[in-house]
Short mmCIF file of C-alpha atoms and ligand atoms in Angstrom, two decimals:
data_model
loop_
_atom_site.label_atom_id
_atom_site.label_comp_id
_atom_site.label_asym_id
_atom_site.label_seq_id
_atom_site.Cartn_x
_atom_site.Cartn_y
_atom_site.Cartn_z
CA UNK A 1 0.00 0.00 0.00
CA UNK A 2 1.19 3.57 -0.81
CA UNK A 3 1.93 5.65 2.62
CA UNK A 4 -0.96 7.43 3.23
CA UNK A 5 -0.56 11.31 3.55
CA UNK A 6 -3.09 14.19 4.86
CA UNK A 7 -2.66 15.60 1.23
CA UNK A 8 -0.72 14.03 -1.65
CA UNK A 9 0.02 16.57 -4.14
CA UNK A 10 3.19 14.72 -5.99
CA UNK A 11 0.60 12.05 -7.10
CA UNK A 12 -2.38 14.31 -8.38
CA UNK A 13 0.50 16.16 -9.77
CA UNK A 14 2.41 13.02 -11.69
CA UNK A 15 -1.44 12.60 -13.92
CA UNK A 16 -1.05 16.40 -15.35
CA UNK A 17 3.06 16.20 -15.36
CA UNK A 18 3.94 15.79 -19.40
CA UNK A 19 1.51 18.37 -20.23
CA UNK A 20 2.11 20.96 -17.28
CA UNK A 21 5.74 20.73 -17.10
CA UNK A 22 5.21 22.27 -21.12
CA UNK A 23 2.94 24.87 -20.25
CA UNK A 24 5.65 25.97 -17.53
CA UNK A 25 8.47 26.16 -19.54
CA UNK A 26 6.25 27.95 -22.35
CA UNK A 27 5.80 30.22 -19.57
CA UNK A 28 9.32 30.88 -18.55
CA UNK A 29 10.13 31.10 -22.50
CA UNK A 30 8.32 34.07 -22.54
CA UNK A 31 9.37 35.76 -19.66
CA UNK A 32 6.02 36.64 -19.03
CA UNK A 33 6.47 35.96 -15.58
CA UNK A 34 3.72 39.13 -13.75
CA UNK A 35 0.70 39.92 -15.19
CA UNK A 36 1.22 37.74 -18.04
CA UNK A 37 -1.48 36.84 -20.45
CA UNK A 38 -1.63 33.16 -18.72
CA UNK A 39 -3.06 35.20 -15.90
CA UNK A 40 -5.90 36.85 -17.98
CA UNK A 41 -7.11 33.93 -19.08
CA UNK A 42 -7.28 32.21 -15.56
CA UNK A 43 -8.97 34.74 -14.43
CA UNK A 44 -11.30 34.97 -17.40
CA UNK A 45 -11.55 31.21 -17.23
CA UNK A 46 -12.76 31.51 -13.57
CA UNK A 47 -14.88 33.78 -13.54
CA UNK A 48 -17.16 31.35 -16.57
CA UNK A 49 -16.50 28.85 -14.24
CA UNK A 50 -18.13 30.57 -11.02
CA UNK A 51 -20.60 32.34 -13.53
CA UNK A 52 -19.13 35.40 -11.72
CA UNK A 53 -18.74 38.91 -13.50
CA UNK A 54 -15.34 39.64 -12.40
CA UNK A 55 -12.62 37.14 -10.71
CA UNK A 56 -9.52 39.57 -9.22
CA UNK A 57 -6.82 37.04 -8.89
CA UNK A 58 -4.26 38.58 -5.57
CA UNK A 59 -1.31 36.43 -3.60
CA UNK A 60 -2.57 34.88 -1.06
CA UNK A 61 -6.33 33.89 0.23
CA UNK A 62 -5.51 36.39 3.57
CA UNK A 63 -4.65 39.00 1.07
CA UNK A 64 -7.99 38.23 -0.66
CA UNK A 65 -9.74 39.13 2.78
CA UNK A 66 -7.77 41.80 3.35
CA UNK A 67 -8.28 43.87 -0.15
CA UNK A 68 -12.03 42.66 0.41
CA UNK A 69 -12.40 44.45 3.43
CA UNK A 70 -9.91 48.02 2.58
CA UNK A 71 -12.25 47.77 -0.42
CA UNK A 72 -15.44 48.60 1.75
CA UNK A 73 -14.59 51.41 3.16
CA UNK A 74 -14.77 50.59 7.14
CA UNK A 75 -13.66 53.01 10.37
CA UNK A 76 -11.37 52.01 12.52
CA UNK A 77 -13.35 50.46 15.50
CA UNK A 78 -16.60 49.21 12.85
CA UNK A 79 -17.14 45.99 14.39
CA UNK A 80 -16.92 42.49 11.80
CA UNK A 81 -18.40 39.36 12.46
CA UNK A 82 -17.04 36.23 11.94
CA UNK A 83 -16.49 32.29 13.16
CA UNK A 84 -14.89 31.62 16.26
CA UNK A 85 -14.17 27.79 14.92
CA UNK A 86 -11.77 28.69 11.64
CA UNK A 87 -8.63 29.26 10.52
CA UNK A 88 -7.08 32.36 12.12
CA UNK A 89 -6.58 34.49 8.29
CA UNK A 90 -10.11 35.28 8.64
CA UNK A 91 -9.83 37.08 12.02
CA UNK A 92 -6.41 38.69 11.54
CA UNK A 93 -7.16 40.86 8.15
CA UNK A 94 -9.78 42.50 10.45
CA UNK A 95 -7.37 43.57 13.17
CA UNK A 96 -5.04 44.61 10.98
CA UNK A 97 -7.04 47.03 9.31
CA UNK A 98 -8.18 48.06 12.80
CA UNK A 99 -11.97 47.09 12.64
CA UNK A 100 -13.06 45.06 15.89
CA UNK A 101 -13.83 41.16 15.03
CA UNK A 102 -16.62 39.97 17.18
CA UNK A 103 -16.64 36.09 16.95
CA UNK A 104 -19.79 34.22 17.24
CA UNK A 105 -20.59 30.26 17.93
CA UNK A 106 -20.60 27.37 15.00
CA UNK A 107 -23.44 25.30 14.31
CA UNK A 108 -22.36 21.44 16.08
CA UNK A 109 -23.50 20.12 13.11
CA UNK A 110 -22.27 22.09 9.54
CA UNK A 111 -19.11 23.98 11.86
CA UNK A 112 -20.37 27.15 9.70
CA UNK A 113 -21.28 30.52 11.86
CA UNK A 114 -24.54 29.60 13.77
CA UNK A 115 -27.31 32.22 12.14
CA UNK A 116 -29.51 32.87 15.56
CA UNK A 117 -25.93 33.78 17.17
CA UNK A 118 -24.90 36.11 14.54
CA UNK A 119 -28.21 37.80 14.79
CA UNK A 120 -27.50 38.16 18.69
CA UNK A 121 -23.97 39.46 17.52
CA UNK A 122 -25.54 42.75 15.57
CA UNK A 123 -25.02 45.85 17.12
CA UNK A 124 -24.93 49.54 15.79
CA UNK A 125 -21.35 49.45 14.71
CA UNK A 126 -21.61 45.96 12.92
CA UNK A 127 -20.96 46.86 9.11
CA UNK A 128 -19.73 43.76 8.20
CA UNK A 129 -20.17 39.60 8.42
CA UNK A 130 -17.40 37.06 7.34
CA UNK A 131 -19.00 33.90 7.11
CA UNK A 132 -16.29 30.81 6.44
CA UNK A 133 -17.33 28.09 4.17
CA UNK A 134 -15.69 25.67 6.31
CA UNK A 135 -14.26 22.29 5.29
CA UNK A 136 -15.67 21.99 2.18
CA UNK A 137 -19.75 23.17 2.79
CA UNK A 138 -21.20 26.54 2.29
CA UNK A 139 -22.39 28.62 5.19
CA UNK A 140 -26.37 28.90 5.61
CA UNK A 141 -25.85 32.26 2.96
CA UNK A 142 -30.32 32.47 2.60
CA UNK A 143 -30.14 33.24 6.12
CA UNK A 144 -26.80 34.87 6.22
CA UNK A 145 -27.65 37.23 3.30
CA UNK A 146 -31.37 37.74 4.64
CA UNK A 147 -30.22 38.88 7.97
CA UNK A 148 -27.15 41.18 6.42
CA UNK A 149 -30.45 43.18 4.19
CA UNK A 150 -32.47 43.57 7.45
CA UNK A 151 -29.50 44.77 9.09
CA UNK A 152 -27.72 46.97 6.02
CA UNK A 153 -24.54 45.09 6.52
CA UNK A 154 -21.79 43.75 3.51
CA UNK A 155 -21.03 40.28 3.20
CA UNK A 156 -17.90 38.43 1.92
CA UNK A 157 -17.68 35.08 2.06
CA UNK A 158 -14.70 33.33 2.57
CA UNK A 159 -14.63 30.41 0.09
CA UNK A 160 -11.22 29.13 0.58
CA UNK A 161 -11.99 26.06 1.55
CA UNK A 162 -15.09 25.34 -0.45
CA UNK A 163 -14.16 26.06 -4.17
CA UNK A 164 -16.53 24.39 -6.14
CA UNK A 165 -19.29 23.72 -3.64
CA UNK A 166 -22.70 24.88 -4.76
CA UNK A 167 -25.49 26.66 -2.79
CA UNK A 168 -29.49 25.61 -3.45
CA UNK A 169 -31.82 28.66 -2.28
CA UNK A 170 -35.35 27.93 -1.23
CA UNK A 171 -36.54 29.32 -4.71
CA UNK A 172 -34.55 26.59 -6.58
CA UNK A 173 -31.53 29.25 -7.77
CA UNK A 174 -28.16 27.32 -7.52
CA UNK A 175 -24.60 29.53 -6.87
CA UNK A 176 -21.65 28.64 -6.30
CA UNK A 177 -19.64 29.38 -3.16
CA UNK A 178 -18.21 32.68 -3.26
CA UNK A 179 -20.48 34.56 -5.68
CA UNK A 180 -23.75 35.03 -3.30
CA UNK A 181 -22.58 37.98 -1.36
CA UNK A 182 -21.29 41.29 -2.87
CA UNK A 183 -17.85 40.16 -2.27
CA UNK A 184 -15.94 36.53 -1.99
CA UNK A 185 -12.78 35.27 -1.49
CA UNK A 186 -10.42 32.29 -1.84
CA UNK A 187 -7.33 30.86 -1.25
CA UNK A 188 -4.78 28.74 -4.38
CA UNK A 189 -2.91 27.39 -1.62
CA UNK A 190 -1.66 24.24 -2.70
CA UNK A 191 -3.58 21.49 -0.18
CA UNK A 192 -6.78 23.43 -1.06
CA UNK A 193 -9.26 22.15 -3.38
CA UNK A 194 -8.05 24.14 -6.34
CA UNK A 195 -4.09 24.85 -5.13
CA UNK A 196 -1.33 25.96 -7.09
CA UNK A 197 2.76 25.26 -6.95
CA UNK A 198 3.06 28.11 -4.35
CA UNK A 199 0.87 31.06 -3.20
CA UNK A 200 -2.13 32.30 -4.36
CA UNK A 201 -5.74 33.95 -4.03
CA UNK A 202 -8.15 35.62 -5.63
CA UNK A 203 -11.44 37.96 -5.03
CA UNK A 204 -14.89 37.62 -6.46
CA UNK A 205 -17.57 40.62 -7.00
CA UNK A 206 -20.62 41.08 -9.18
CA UNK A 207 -20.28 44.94 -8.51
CA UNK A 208 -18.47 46.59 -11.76
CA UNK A 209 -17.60 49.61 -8.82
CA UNK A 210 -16.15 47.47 -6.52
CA UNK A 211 -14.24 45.61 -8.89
CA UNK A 212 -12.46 48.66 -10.44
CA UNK A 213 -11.39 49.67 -6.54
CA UNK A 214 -9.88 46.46 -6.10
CA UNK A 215 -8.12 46.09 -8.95
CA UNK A 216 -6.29 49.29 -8.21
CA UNK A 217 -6.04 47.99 -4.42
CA UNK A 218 -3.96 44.99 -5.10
CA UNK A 219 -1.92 47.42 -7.37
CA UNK A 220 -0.54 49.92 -4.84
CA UNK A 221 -3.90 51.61 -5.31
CA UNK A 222 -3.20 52.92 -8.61
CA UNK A 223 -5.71 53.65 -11.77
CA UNK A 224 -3.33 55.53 -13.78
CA UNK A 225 0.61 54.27 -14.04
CA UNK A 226 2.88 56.04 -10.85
CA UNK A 227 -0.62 57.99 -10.00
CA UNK A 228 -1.88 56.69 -6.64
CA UNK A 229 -5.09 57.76 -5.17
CA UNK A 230 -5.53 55.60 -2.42
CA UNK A 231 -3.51 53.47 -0.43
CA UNK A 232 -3.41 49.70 -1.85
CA UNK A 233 -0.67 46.60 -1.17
CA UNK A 234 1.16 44.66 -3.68
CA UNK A 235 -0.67 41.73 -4.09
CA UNK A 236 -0.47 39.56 -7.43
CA UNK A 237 -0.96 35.81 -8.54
CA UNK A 238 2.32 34.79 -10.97
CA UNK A 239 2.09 33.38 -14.72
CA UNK A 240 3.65 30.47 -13.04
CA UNK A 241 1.36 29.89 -10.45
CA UNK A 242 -1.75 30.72 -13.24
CA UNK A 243 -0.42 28.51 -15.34
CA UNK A 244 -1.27 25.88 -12.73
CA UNK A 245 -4.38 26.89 -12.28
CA UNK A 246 -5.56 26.71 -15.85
CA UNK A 247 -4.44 23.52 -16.03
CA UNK A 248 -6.16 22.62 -12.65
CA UNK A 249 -9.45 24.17 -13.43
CA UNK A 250 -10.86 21.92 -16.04
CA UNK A 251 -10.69 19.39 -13.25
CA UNK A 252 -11.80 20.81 -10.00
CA UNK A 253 -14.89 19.17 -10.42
CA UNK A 254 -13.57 15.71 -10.92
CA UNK A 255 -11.14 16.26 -7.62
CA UNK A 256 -14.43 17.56 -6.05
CA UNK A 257 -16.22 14.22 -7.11
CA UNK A 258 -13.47 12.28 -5.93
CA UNK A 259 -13.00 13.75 -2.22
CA UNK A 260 -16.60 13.27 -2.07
CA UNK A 261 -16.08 9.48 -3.20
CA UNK A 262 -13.89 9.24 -0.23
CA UNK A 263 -16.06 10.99 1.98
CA UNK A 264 -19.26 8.53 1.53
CA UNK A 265 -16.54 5.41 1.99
CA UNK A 266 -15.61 7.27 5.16
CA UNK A 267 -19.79 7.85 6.04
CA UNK A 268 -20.44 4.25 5.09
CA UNK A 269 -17.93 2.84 7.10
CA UNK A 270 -18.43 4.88 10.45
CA UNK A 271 -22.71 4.94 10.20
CA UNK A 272 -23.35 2.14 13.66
CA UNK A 273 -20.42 3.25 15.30
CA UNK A 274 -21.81 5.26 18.24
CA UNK A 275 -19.04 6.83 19.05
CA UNK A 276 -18.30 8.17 16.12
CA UNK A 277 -20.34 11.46 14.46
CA UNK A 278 -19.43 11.69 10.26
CA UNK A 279 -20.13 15.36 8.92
CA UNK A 280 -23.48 16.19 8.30
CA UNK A 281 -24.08 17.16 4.15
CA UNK A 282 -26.37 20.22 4.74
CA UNK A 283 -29.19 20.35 2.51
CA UNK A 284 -28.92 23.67 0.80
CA UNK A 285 -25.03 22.93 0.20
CA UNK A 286 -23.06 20.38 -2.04
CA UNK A 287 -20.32 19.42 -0.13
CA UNK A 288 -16.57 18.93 -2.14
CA UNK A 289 -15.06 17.78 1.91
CA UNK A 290 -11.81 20.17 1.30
CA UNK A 291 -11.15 18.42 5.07
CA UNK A 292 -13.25 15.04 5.71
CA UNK A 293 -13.65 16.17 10.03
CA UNK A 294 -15.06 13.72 12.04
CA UNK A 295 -16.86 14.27 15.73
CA UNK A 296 -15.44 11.64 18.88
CA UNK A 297 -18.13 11.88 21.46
CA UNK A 298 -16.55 9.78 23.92
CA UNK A 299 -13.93 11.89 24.86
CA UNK A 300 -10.90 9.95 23.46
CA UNK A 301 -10.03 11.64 20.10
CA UNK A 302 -6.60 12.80 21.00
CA UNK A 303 -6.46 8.64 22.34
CA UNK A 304 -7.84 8.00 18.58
CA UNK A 305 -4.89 10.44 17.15
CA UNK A 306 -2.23 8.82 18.75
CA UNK A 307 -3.16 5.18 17.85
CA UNK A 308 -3.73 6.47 14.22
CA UNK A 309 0.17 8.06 14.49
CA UNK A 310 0.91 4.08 15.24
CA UNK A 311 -0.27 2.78 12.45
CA UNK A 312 1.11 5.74 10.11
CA UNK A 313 -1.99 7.03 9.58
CA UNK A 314 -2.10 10.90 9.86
CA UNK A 315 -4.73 12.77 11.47
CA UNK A 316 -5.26 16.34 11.95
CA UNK A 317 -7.18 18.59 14.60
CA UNK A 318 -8.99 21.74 12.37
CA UNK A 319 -8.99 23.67 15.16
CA UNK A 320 -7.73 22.97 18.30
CA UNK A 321 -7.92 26.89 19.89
CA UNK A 322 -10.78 28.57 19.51
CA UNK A 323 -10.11 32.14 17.94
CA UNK A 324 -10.95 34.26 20.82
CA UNK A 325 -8.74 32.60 23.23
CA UNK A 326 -6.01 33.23 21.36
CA UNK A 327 -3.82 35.75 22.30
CA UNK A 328 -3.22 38.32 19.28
CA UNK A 329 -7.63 38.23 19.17
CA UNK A 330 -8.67 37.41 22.59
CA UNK A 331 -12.24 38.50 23.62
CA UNK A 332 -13.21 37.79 27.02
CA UNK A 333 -16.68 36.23 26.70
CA UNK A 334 -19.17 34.00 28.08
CA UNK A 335 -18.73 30.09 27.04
CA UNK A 336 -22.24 29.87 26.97
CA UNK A 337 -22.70 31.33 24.03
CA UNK A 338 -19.56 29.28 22.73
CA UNK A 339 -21.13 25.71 23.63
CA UNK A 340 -20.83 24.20 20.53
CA UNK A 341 -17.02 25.47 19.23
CA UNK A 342 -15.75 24.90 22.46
CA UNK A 343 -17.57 21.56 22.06
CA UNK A 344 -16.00 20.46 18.65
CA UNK A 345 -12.43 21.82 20.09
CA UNK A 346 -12.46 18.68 21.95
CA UNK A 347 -14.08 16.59 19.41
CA UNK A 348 -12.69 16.78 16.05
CA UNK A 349 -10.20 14.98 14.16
CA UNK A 350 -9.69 15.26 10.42
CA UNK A 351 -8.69 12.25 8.56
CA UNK A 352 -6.70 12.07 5.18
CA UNK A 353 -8.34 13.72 2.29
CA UNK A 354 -7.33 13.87 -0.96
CA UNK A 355 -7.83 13.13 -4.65
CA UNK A 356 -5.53 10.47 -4.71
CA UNK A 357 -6.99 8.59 -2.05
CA UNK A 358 -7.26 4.55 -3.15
CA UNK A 359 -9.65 1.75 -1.71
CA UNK A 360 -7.30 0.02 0.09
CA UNK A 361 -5.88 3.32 1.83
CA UNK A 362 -9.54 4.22 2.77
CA UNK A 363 -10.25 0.56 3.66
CA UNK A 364 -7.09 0.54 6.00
CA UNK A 365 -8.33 4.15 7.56
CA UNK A 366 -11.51 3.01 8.08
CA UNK A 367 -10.38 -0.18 9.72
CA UNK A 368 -8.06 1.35 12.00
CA UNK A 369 -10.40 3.93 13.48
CA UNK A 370 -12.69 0.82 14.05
CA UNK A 371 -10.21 -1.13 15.45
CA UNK A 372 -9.56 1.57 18.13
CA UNK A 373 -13.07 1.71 19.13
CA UNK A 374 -12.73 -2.10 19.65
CA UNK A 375 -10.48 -2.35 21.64
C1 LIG B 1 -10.85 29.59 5.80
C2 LIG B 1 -9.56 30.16 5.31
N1 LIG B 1 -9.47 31.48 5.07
C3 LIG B 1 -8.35 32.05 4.62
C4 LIG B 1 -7.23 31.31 4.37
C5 LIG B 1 -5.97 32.01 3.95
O1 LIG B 1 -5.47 31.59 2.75
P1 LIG B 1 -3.90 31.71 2.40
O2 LIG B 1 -3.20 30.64 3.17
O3 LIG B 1 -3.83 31.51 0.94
O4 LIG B 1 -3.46 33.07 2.81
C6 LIG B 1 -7.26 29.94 4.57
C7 LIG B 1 -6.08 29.12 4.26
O5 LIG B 1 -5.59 28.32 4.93
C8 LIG B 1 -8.45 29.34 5.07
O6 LIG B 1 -8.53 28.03 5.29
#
């Protein structure tokens, strides 16, 4: 049996190799290295692909947040809401700009941002709500997006997990993740669901204004070469890294299909065992399981980790601190309201998940964790 990895990139990567490898050195042939015309295209490429109007492509997914939020205009002190139970890029752009997160519960089920709790959240300087697709699933956006027009508030979702994943509304309209609000964002990290050789990110908007200020954002803020009229960052994707992408793209559904292949062997395997909880598949949101995260409700998952490491089996824990207790963000609240996040601190464990995932890899998985329960 191959060694079984979290992520394994050199073997998705060996299927695309011959033809790749060309488009790279066409690449460096040209010289074309910023702002080449391989960019362009991803991003035009994209943007028919999300059946979004305009795809900004930037460095990094944090970037991406980051230029989504300078882009809207806040005060220092306008207060942002977001998850408590994600990874920490979503929290930090908004203290570095000087806006005040305010971090509100998970649902136990779907670990997106709990909708009753963000409501409770809204206050008089709220201007803006960060909900994180997390692990693969889109956030309850009907609700999300209902609540942000009661409430006059902007919206950008944070889709780097979730690339791909497709939201149902109650009125039958489908969307992908990342295109519902005014603004979205991802990440081209390379472990992500759509991941390039290196860094990247990009920004979504429907909103021809907004798109014009962000291009010039990630620019230095300029509209007009060596004229700057606001204040921007330097924040580009590479022809290298685009190159990737394009040749990625055509198949991001196809890795989609195939994490959720593994997924349901996971689901199937795991059903009776009453110790175990498998993610729930929400029924407004495909699911393309960027982490497969399972629940251990009798308090030995970091028992279940360790016997995993045994048997050379990794096994990850997305996210073992919740974001307000962290230092650099800390917010002294009440746990009550953080029941379920502090819950699913204790209780998660992500197993591998990957496109390259075989049978017998999932079979071995899927009899280890058993075998641990058995014992
Ligand atoms: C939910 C979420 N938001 C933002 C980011 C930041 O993306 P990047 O690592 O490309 O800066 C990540 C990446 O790990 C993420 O998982």
């Amino acid at each position: 049996m191959k060694a079984i990895q979290m992520v394994d990139l050199q073997s998705q990567y060996y299927k695309i190799k011959s033809d790749l490898d060309n488009a790279l050195l066409n690449v460096i042939d040209s010289a074309a290295f910023i702002n080449g015309p391989e960019v362009r295209t991803f991003q035009a490429e994209l943007e028919q692909y999300l059946d979004v109007k305009h795809v900004i492509p930037c460095a990094n997914g944090t970037d991406a947040l980051q230029i989504a939020l300078m882009a809207l205009d806040l005060k220092e002190g306008d207060e942002v809401i977001t998850a408590d139970f994600t990874f920490a890029a979503t929290v930090e752009v908004i203290h570095l700009l000087k806006l005040k997160s305010v971090l509100v519960d998970v649902d136990y089920d779907t670990f997106t941002m709990d909708t009753e709790k963000l409501k409770a959240a809204i206050t008089p300087k709220t201007k803006a709500i960060i909900p994180v697709h997390l692990f693969g699933q889109c956030a309850n956006m009907e609700e999300i997006l209902k609540i942000a027009k009661e409430h006059n508030l902007y919206v950008i979702e944070d889709d780097a997990q979730a690339i791909g994943a497709e939201f149902t509304f109650s009125d039958g309209t489908v969307k992908k993740g990342g295109t519902m609000a005014i603004l979205g964002t991802t990440s081209f990290f390379p472990s992500k669901n759509l991941g390039c050789y290196g860094d990247g990110g990009a920004i979504f908007t429907n909103d021809d204004e907004l798109a014009f200020k962000i291009r010039g954002i990630v620019n230095h803020g300029m509209y007009e070469r060596y004229y700057h009229d606001e204040i921007g960052v330097n924040s580009r994707l590479d022809s290298l890294q685009a190159t990737v992408l394009r040749k990625k793209l055509p198949l991001l559904d196809s890795y989609n299909e195939a994490r959720r292949k593994a997924a349901d062997f996971y689901d199937e395997a795991f059903a009776s065992n009453p110790n175990i909880l498998t993610p729930k598949r929400a029924e407004y949101s495909s699911h393309v399981f960027h982490q497969y995260t399972l629940r251990i409700t009798n308090g030995k998952r970091n028992e279940l980790r360790d016997f995993l490491a045994t048997k050379e089996i990794p096994a990850m824990i997305y996210y073992p601190v919740a974001l307000r207790k962290q230092k650099a963000y800390f917010q002294d609240s009440d746990p009550k309201d953080f029941v379920n996040t502090d819950k699913l601190l204790d209780e998660v464990i992500s197993l591998p998940m990957h496109t390259e995932l075989d049978e017998e890899q999932l079979k071995y998985i899927t009899d280890s964790v058993l075998e641990f329960f058995e014992k």
